[in-house]
Amino acid sequence: QVQLVESGGGSVQAGGSLKLSCAASGVPFSNCDMGWYRQAPGNEREMVSTISSSAISSSTITYAESVKGRFTISRDNAKNTAYLQMNSLKTEDTAVYYCAATCKPYWYSPPKKYWGQGTQVTVSS
């Protein structure tokens, strides 16, 4: 079975830091693009950051403009885990953060996308 288990969320003061983890199982992790998304009350879910699998090409990293320079995405294929380091947190970062994996066991396979359960991040002023 496929599982994406998130951890590391919590409540911090503005200016503080948190590191989110996403432990994946049941997926060909090295062949998965990983991403972090968030959804704040009253808003649609938005992309925060993505990191490609680098299975057949160089790794590609993207960030939403609102988090550039503050957040860093990374992955450890040996641990089947993706991370999101969040620094200089702002109250606007308050949201439920979701981990996602888009996986292709072969380069020609149709991609399949999986989601974690979400973890709450609350930033207080």
CSV table of N, CA and C in Angstrom, one decimal:
chain,number,residue,atom,x,y,z
A,1,GLN,N,0.8,-1.2,0.0
A,1,GLN,CA,0.0,0.0,0.0
A,1,GLN,C,0.9,1.2,0.0
A,2,VAL,N,0.3,2.3,-0.6
A,2,VAL,CA,1.0,3.6,-0.7
A,2,VAL,C,0.7,4.4,0.6
A,3,GLN,N,1.8,5.0,1.2
A,3,GLN,CA,1.7,5.8,2.3
A,3,GLN,C,2.6,7.0,2.2
A,4,LEU,N,2.1,8.2,2.4
A,4,LEU,CA,3.0,9.4,2.6
A,4,LEU,C,2.7,9.9,4.0
A,5,VAL,N,3.6,9.8,4.9
A,5,VAL,CA,3.4,10.2,6.3
A,5,VAL,C,4.2,11.4,6.6
A,6,GLU,N,3.5,12.5,7.0
A,6,GLU,CA,4.1,13.8,7.2
A,6,GLU,C,4.3,14.0,8.7
A,7,SER,N,5.3,14.7,9.1
A,7,SER,CA,5.6,15.1,10.4
A,7,SER,C,6.3,16.4,10.5
A,8,GLY,N,6.4,17.0,11.6
A,8,GLY,CA,7.2,18.2,11.8
A,8,GLY,C,6.4,19.5,11.9
A,9,GLY,N,5.1,19.4,11.7
A,9,GLY,CA,4.2,20.5,11.8
A,9,GLY,C,4.1,20.9,13.3
A,10,GLY,N,3.5,22.1,13.5
A,10,GLY,CA,3.3,22.6,14.8
A,10,GLY,C,3.1,24.1,14.8
A,11,SER,N,3.2,24.7,16.0
A,11,SER,CA,3.0,26.1,16.2
A,11,SER,C,4.3,26.8,16.6
A,12,VAL,N,4.6,27.9,15.9
A,12,VAL,CA,5.8,28.7,16.1
A,12,VAL,C,5.4,30.2,16.0
A,13,GLN,N,6.3,31.0,16.6
A,13,GLN,CA,6.2,32.4,16.5
A,13,GLN,C,6.8,32.9,15.2
A,14,ALA,N,6.2,34.0,14.7
A,14,ALA,CA,6.8,34.6,13.5
A,14,ALA,C,8.3,34.8,13.6
A,15,GLY,N,9.0,34.5,12.5
A,15,GLY,CA,10.4,34.5,12.5
A,15,GLY,C,11.1,33.2,12.8
A,16,GLY,N,10.3,32.3,13.3
A,16,GLY,CA,10.8,31.0,13.7
A,16,GLY,C,11.0,30.0,12.5
A,17,SER,N,11.3,28.8,12.8
A,17,SER,CA,11.6,27.8,11.8
A,17,SER,C,10.9,26.5,12.1
A,18,LEU,N,10.6,25.7,11.1
A,18,LEU,CA,10.1,24.4,11.2
A,18,LEU,C,10.7,23.6,10.1
A,19,LYS,N,10.8,22.3,10.3
A,19,LYS,CA,11.2,21.4,9.2
A,19,LYS,C,10.2,20.2,9.1
A,20,LEU,N,9.6,20.2,8.0
A,20,LEU,CA,8.6,19.1,7.7
A,20,LEU,C,9.3,17.9,7.0
A,21,SER,N,8.8,16.7,7.3
A,21,SER,CA,9.3,15.5,6.7
A,21,SER,C,8.1,14.8,6.1
A,22,CYS,N,8.4,14.1,5.0
A,22,CYS,CA,7.4,13.2,4.4
A,22,CYS,C,8.1,11.9,4.1
A,23,ALA,N,7.7,10.9,4.8
A,23,ALA,CA,8.2,9.5,4.7
A,23,ALA,C,7.3,8.7,3.8
A,24,ALA,N,7.8,8.2,2.7
A,24,ALA,CA,7.1,7.5,1.7
A,24,ALA,C,7.3,6.1,1.7
A,25,SER,N,6.3,5.3,1.5
A,25,SER,CA,6.4,3.8,1.4
A,25,SER,C,5.4,3.4,0.3
A,26,GLY,N,5.7,2.2,-0.3
A,26,GLY,CA,4.9,1.7,-1.3
A,26,GLY,C,4.9,2.3,-2.7
A,27,VAL,N,5.9,3.2,-2.9
A,27,VAL,CA,6.1,3.9,-4.1
A,27,VAL,C,7.6,3.7,-4.5
A,28,PRO,N,7.8,3.8,-5.9
A,28,PRO,CA,9.2,3.8,-6.3
A,28,PRO,C,9.8,5.2,-6.1
A,29,PHE,N,10.2,5.5,-4.9
A,29,PHE,CA,10.6,6.8,-4.5
A,29,PHE,C,11.5,7.5,-5.4
A,30,SER,N,12.6,6.9,-5.8
A,30,SER,CA,13.6,7.5,-6.7
A,30,SER,C,13.0,7.9,-8.0
A,31,ASN,N,11.9,7.3,-8.4
A,31,ASN,CA,11.2,7.7,-9.6
A,31,ASN,C,10.0,8.6,-9.4
A,32,CYS,N,9.9,9.2,-8.3
A,32,CYS,CA,8.8,10.1,-7.9
A,32,CYS,C,9.3,11.5,-7.8
A,33,ASP,N,8.6,12.4,-8.5
A,33,ASP,CA,8.7,13.9,-8.2
A,33,ASP,C,8.0,14.1,-6.9
A,34,MET,N,8.6,14.9,-6.0
A,34,MET,CA,8.0,15.2,-4.7
A,34,MET,C,7.6,16.7,-4.6
A,35,GLY,N,6.6,16.9,-3.9
A,35,GLY,CA,6.2,18.3,-3.8
A,35,GLY,C,5.5,18.6,-2.4
A,36,TRP,N,5.5,19.8,-2.1
A,36,TRP,CA,4.8,20.3,-0.9
A,36,TRP,C,3.7,21.3,-1.3
A,37,TYR,N,2.5,21.2,-0.8
A,37,TYR,CA,1.4,22.1,-1.1
A,37,TYR,C,0.8,22.5,0.2
A,38,ARG,N,0.1,23.6,0.2
A,38,ARG,CA,-0.5,24.1,1.4
A,38,ARG,C,-1.9,24.7,1.1
A,39,GLN,N,-2.8,24.7,2.1
A,39,GLN,CA,-4.1,25.2,2.0
A,39,GLN,C,-4.4,26.0,3.3
A,40,ALA,N,-4.6,27.3,3.1
A,40,ALA,CA,-5.0,28.1,4.2
A,40,ALA,C,-6.5,28.3,4.3
A,41,PRO,N,-7.1,28.6,5.4
A,41,PRO,CA,-8.6,28.8,5.5
A,41,PRO,C,-9.1,29.8,4.5
A,42,GLY,N,-10.1,29.4,3.7
A,42,GLY,CA,-10.6,30.3,2.7
A,42,GLY,C,-9.9,30.4,1.4
A,43,ASN,N,-8.8,29.6,1.3
A,43,ASN,CA,-8.0,29.6,0.1
A,43,ASN,C,-8.0,28.3,-0.6
A,44,GLU,N,-7.6,28.3,-1.9
A,44,GLU,CA,-7.4,27.0,-2.6
A,44,GLU,C,-6.0,26.5,-2.3
A,45,ARG,N,-5.9,25.2,-2.5
A,45,ARG,CA,-4.6,24.6,-2.3
A,45,ARG,C,-3.6,25.1,-3.3
A,46,GLU,N,-2.4,25.5,-2.9
A,46,GLU,CA,-1.4,26.0,-3.7
A,46,GLU,C,0.0,25.3,-3.6
A,47,MET,N,0.7,25.3,-4.7
A,47,MET,CA,2.0,24.7,-4.7
A,47,MET,C,3.0,25.6,-3.9
A,48,VAL,N,3.8,24.9,-3.0
A,48,VAL,CA,4.8,25.6,-2.3
A,48,VAL,C,6.2,25.3,-2.9
A,49,SER,N,6.5,24.1,-3.1
A,49,SER,CA,7.8,23.7,-3.7
A,49,SER,C,7.7,22.3,-4.3
A,50,THR,N,8.5,22.1,-5.3
A,50,THR,CA,8.6,20.7,-5.9
A,50,THR,C,10.1,20.4,-6.1
A,51,ILE,N,10.4,19.1,-6.2
A,51,ILE,CA,11.7,18.7,-6.5
A,51,ILE,C,11.6,17.4,-7.3
A,52,SER,N,12.2,17.4,-8.5
A,52,SER,CA,12.0,16.3,-9.4
A,52,SER,C,12.8,15.1,-9.0
A,53,SER,N,12.5,13.9,-9.6
A,53,SER,CA,13.1,12.7,-9.2
A,53,SER,C,14.6,12.6,-9.6
A,54,SER,N,15.0,13.2,-10.6
A,54,SER,CA,16.3,13.2,-11.2
A,54,SER,C,16.7,11.8,-11.7
A,55,ALA,N,15.7,10.9,-11.9
A,55,ALA,CA,16.0,9.6,-12.3
A,55,ALA,C,16.5,9.5,-13.8
A,56,ILE,N,16.1,10.4,-14.6
A,56,ILE,CA,16.5,10.4,-16.0
A,56,ILE,C,17.1,11.7,-16.5
A,57,SER,N,17.1,12.7,-15.6
A,57,SER,CA,17.6,14.0,-15.9
A,57,SER,C,18.1,14.7,-14.6
A,58,SER,N,18.7,15.9,-14.7
A,58,SER,CA,19.1,16.6,-13.5
A,58,SER,C,17.9,17.0,-12.7
A,59,SER,N,18.0,17.1,-11.4
A,59,SER,CA,17.0,17.5,-10.5
A,59,SER,C,16.5,18.9,-10.8
A,60,THR,N,15.2,19.1,-10.8
A,60,THR,CA,14.7,20.5,-11.0
A,60,THR,C,13.9,20.8,-9.7
A,61,ILE,N,14.1,22.0,-9.2
A,61,ILE,CA,13.5,22.5,-8.0
A,61,ILE,C,12.7,23.8,-8.3
A,62,THR,N,11.5,23.9,-7.8
A,62,THR,CA,10.7,25.0,-8.0
A,62,THR,C,10.2,25.5,-6.6
A,63,TYR,N,9.9,26.8,-6.5
A,63,TYR,CA,9.4,27.4,-5.3
A,63,TYR,C,8.3,28.4,-5.7
A,64,ALA,N,7.3,28.5,-4.9
A,64,ALA,CA,6.3,29.6,-5.0
A,64,ALA,C,7.1,30.9,-4.7
A,65,GLU,N,6.7,32.0,-5.4
A,65,GLU,CA,7.4,33.3,-5.2
A,65,GLU,C,7.3,33.7,-3.7
A,66,SER,N,6.2,33.4,-3.1
A,66,SER,CA,6.0,33.8,-1.7
A,66,SER,C,6.9,33.2,-0.7
A,67,VAL,N,7.6,32.1,-1.1
A,67,VAL,CA,8.5,31.4,-0.1
A,67,VAL,C,9.9,31.4,-0.6
A,68,LYS,N,10.2,31.9,-1.7
A,68,LYS,CA,11.6,31.9,-2.2
A,68,LYS,C,12.5,32.7,-1.2
A,69,GLY,N,13.7,32.1,-1.0
A,69,GLY,CA,14.6,32.6,0.0
A,69,GLY,C,14.4,32.3,1.4
A,70,ARG,N,13.2,31.7,1.7
A,70,ARG,CA,12.9,31.3,3.1
A,70,ARG,C,12.8,29.8,3.2
A,71,PHE,N,12.2,29.1,2.2
A,71,PHE,CA,12.0,27.7,2.3
A,71,PHE,C,13.0,26.9,1.5
A,72,THR,N,13.4,25.7,1.9
A,72,THR,CA,14.3,24.9,1.1
A,72,THR,C,13.7,23.4,1.0
A,73,ILE,N,13.5,22.9,-0.2
A,73,ILE,CA,13.1,21.5,-0.3
A,73,ILE,C,14.3,20.6,-0.6
A,74,SER,N,14.2,19.4,-0.1
A,74,SER,CA,15.3,18.5,-0.3
A,74,SER,C,14.7,17.1,-0.2
A,75,ARG,N,15.5,16.1,-0.6
A,75,ARG,CA,15.1,14.7,-0.5
A,75,ARG,C,16.3,13.8,-0.2
A,76,ASP,N,16.0,12.7,0.4
A,76,ASP,CA,17.0,11.7,0.7
A,76,ASP,C,16.4,10.4,0.2
A,77,ASN,N,16.9,10.0,-1.0
A,77,ASN,CA,16.4,8.8,-1.6
A,77,ASN,C,16.7,7.5,-0.8
A,78,ALA,N,17.8,7.5,-0.1
A,78,ALA,CA,18.1,6.3,0.7
A,78,ALA,C,17.1,6.1,1.9
A,79,LYS,N,16.5,7.2,2.3
A,79,LYS,CA,15.5,7.2,3.4
A,79,LYS,C,14.1,7.3,2.9
A,80,ASN,N,13.9,7.4,1.6
A,80,ASN,CA,12.6,7.6,1.0
A,80,ASN,C,11.8,8.7,1.7
A,81,THR,N,12.5,9.8,1.9
A,81,THR,CA,11.9,10.9,2.6
A,81,THR,C,12.2,12.2,1.9
A,82,ALA,N,11.2,13.1,1.9
A,82,ALA,CA,11.3,14.5,1.4
A,82,ALA,C,11.2,15.4,2.5
A,83,TYR,N,11.8,16.6,2.4
A,83,TYR,CA,11.8,17.6,3.5
A,83,TYR,C,11.5,18.9,3.0
A,84,LEU,N,10.9,19.8,3.9
A,84,LEU,CA,10.7,21.2,3.6
A,84,LEU,C,11.2,22.0,4.8
A,85,GLN,N,12.4,22.6,4.7
A,85,GLN,CA,12.9,23.5,5.7
A,85,GLN,C,12.3,24.8,5.6
A,86,MET,N,11.6,25.3,6.6
A,86,MET,CA,10.9,26.6,6.6
A,86,MET,C,11.5,27.5,7.6
A,87,ASN,N,12.1,28.6,7.1
A,87,ASN,CA,12.7,29.6,7.9
A,87,ASN,C,12.0,30.9,7.8
A,88,SER,N,12.3,31.8,8.7
A,88,SER,CA,11.7,33.2,8.7
A,88,SER,C,10.2,33.1,8.5
A,89,LEU,N,9.5,32.3,9.2
A,89,LEU,CA,8.1,32.0,9.0
A,89,LEU,C,7.3,33.3,9.3
A,90,LYS,N,6.2,33.4,8.5
A,90,LYS,CA,5.3,34.6,8.6
A,90,LYS,C,3.9,34.0,8.9
A,91,THR,N,3.1,34.9,9.5
A,91,THR,CA,1.7,34.5,9.8
A,91,THR,C,1.0,34.0,8.5
A,92,GLU,N,1.4,34.6,7.4
A,92,GLU,CA,0.8,34.2,6.1
A,92,GLU,C,1.1,32.8,5.7
A,93,ASP,N,2.1,32.2,6.4
A,93,ASP,CA,2.4,30.8,6.1
A,93,ASP,C,1.5,29.8,6.8
A,94,THR,N,0.7,30.3,7.7
A,94,THR,CA,-0.2,29.4,8.4
A,94,THR,C,-1.1,28.6,7.4
A,95,ALA,N,-1.1,27.3,7.5
A,95,ALA,CA,-1.9,26.5,6.6
A,95,ALA,C,-1.7,25.0,6.9
A,96,VAL,N,-2.5,24.2,6.3
A,96,VAL,CA,-2.3,22.8,6.3
A,96,VAL,C,-1.3,22.4,5.2
A,97,TYR,N,-0.2,21.8,5.5
A,97,TYR,CA,0.8,21.5,4.5
A,97,TYR,C,0.7,20.0,4.1
A,98,TYR,N,0.6,19.7,2.8
A,98,TYR,CA,0.5,18.4,2.2
A,98,TYR,C,1.7,18.0,1.4
A,99,CYS,N,2.1,16.8,1.6
A,99,CYS,CA,3.1,16.2,0.8
A,99,CYS,C,2.5,15.4,-0.4
A,100,ALA,N,3.1,15.5,-1.5
A,100,ALA,CA,2.6,14.8,-2.7
A,100,ALA,C,3.7,14.1,-3.4
A,101,ALA,N,3.4,13.0,-4.0
A,101,ALA,CA,4.4,12.2,-4.8
A,101,ALA,C,3.8,11.9,-6.2
A,102,THR,N,4.5,12.3,-7.2
A,102,THR,CA,4.0,11.9,-8.6
A,102,THR,C,5.1,10.9,-9.2
A,103,CYS,N,4.6,9.7,-9.4
A,103,CYS,CA,5.5,8.6,-9.6
A,103,CYS,C,5.3,7.9,-10.9
A,104,LYS,N,6.5,7.5,-11.5
A,104,LYS,CA,6.5,6.7,-12.7
A,104,LYS,C,7.5,5.6,-12.6
A,105,PRO,N,7.1,4.4,-12.5
A,105,PRO,CA,8.0,3.3,-12.3
A,105,PRO,C,9.0,3.1,-13.5
A,106,TYR,N,8.5,3.6,-14.7
A,106,TYR,CA,9.3,3.6,-15.9
A,106,TYR,C,9.1,4.9,-16.6
A,107,TRP,N,10.1,5.4,-17.4
A,107,TRP,CA,10.0,6.7,-18.0
A,107,TRP,C,8.8,6.8,-18.8
A,108,TYR,N,8.3,5.8,-19.4
A,108,TYR,CA,7.2,5.8,-20.3
A,108,TYR,C,5.8,5.5,-19.6
A,109,SER,N,5.9,5.3,-18.3
A,109,SER,CA,4.7,5.0,-17.6
A,109,SER,C,3.8,6.2,-17.4
A,110,PRO,N,2.5,6.1,-17.4
A,110,PRO,CA,1.7,7.2,-17.0
A,110,PRO,C,1.9,7.6,-15.5
A,111,PRO,N,2.0,8.8,-15.2
A,111,PRO,CA,2.3,9.2,-13.8
A,111,PRO,C,1.1,9.0,-12.9
A,112,LYS,N,1.4,8.6,-11.7
A,112,LYS,CA,0.3,8.5,-10.7
A,112,LYS,C,0.7,9.4,-9.5
A,113,LYS,N,-0.3,10.1,-9.0
A,113,LYS,CA,-0.1,11.1,-7.9
A,113,LYS,C,-0.7,10.6,-6.6
A,114,TYR,N,0.0,10.8,-5.5
A,114,TYR,CA,-0.4,10.4,-4.2
A,114,TYR,C,-0.2,11.6,-3.3
A,115,TRP,N,-1.1,11.6,-2.2
A,115,TRP,CA,-1.1,12.7,-1.3
A,115,TRP,C,-1.0,12.2,0.1
A,116,GLY,N,-0.3,13.0,1.0
A,116,GLY,CA,-0.3,12.7,2.4
A,116,GLY,C,-1.5,13.2,3.1
A,117,GLN,N,-1.6,13.0,4.4
A,117,GLN,CA,-2.7,13.4,5.1
A,117,GLN,C,-2.8,14.9,5.5
A,118,GLY,N,-1.6,15.6,5.4
A,118,GLY,CA,-1.5,17.0,5.8
A,118,GLY,C,-1.1,17.1,7.2
A,119,THR,N,-0.4,18.2,7.5
A,119,THR,CA,0.1,18.6,8.8
A,119,THR,C,-0.1,20.1,9.0
A,120,GLN,N,-0.6,20.4,10.2
A,120,GLN,CA,-0.9,21.8,10.4
A,120,GLN,C,0.3,22.6,10.8
A,121,VAL,N,0.5,23.8,10.2
A,121,VAL,CA,1.5,24.7,10.5
A,121,VAL,C,0.9,26.0,10.9
A,122,THR,N,1.1,26.5,12.1
A,122,THR,CA,0.5,27.7,12.6
A,122,THR,C,1.6,28.7,13.1
A,123,VAL,N,1.6,29.8,12.5
A,123,VAL,CA,2.6,30.9,12.8
A,123,VAL,C,1.9,32.0,13.5
A,124,SER,N,2.3,32.3,14.7
A,124,SER,CA,1.6,33.4,15.5
A,124,SER,C,2.5,34.6,15.5
A,125,SER,N,1.9,35.8,15.6
A,125,SER,CA,2.6,37.0,15.7
A,125,SER,C,2.9,37.4,17.1
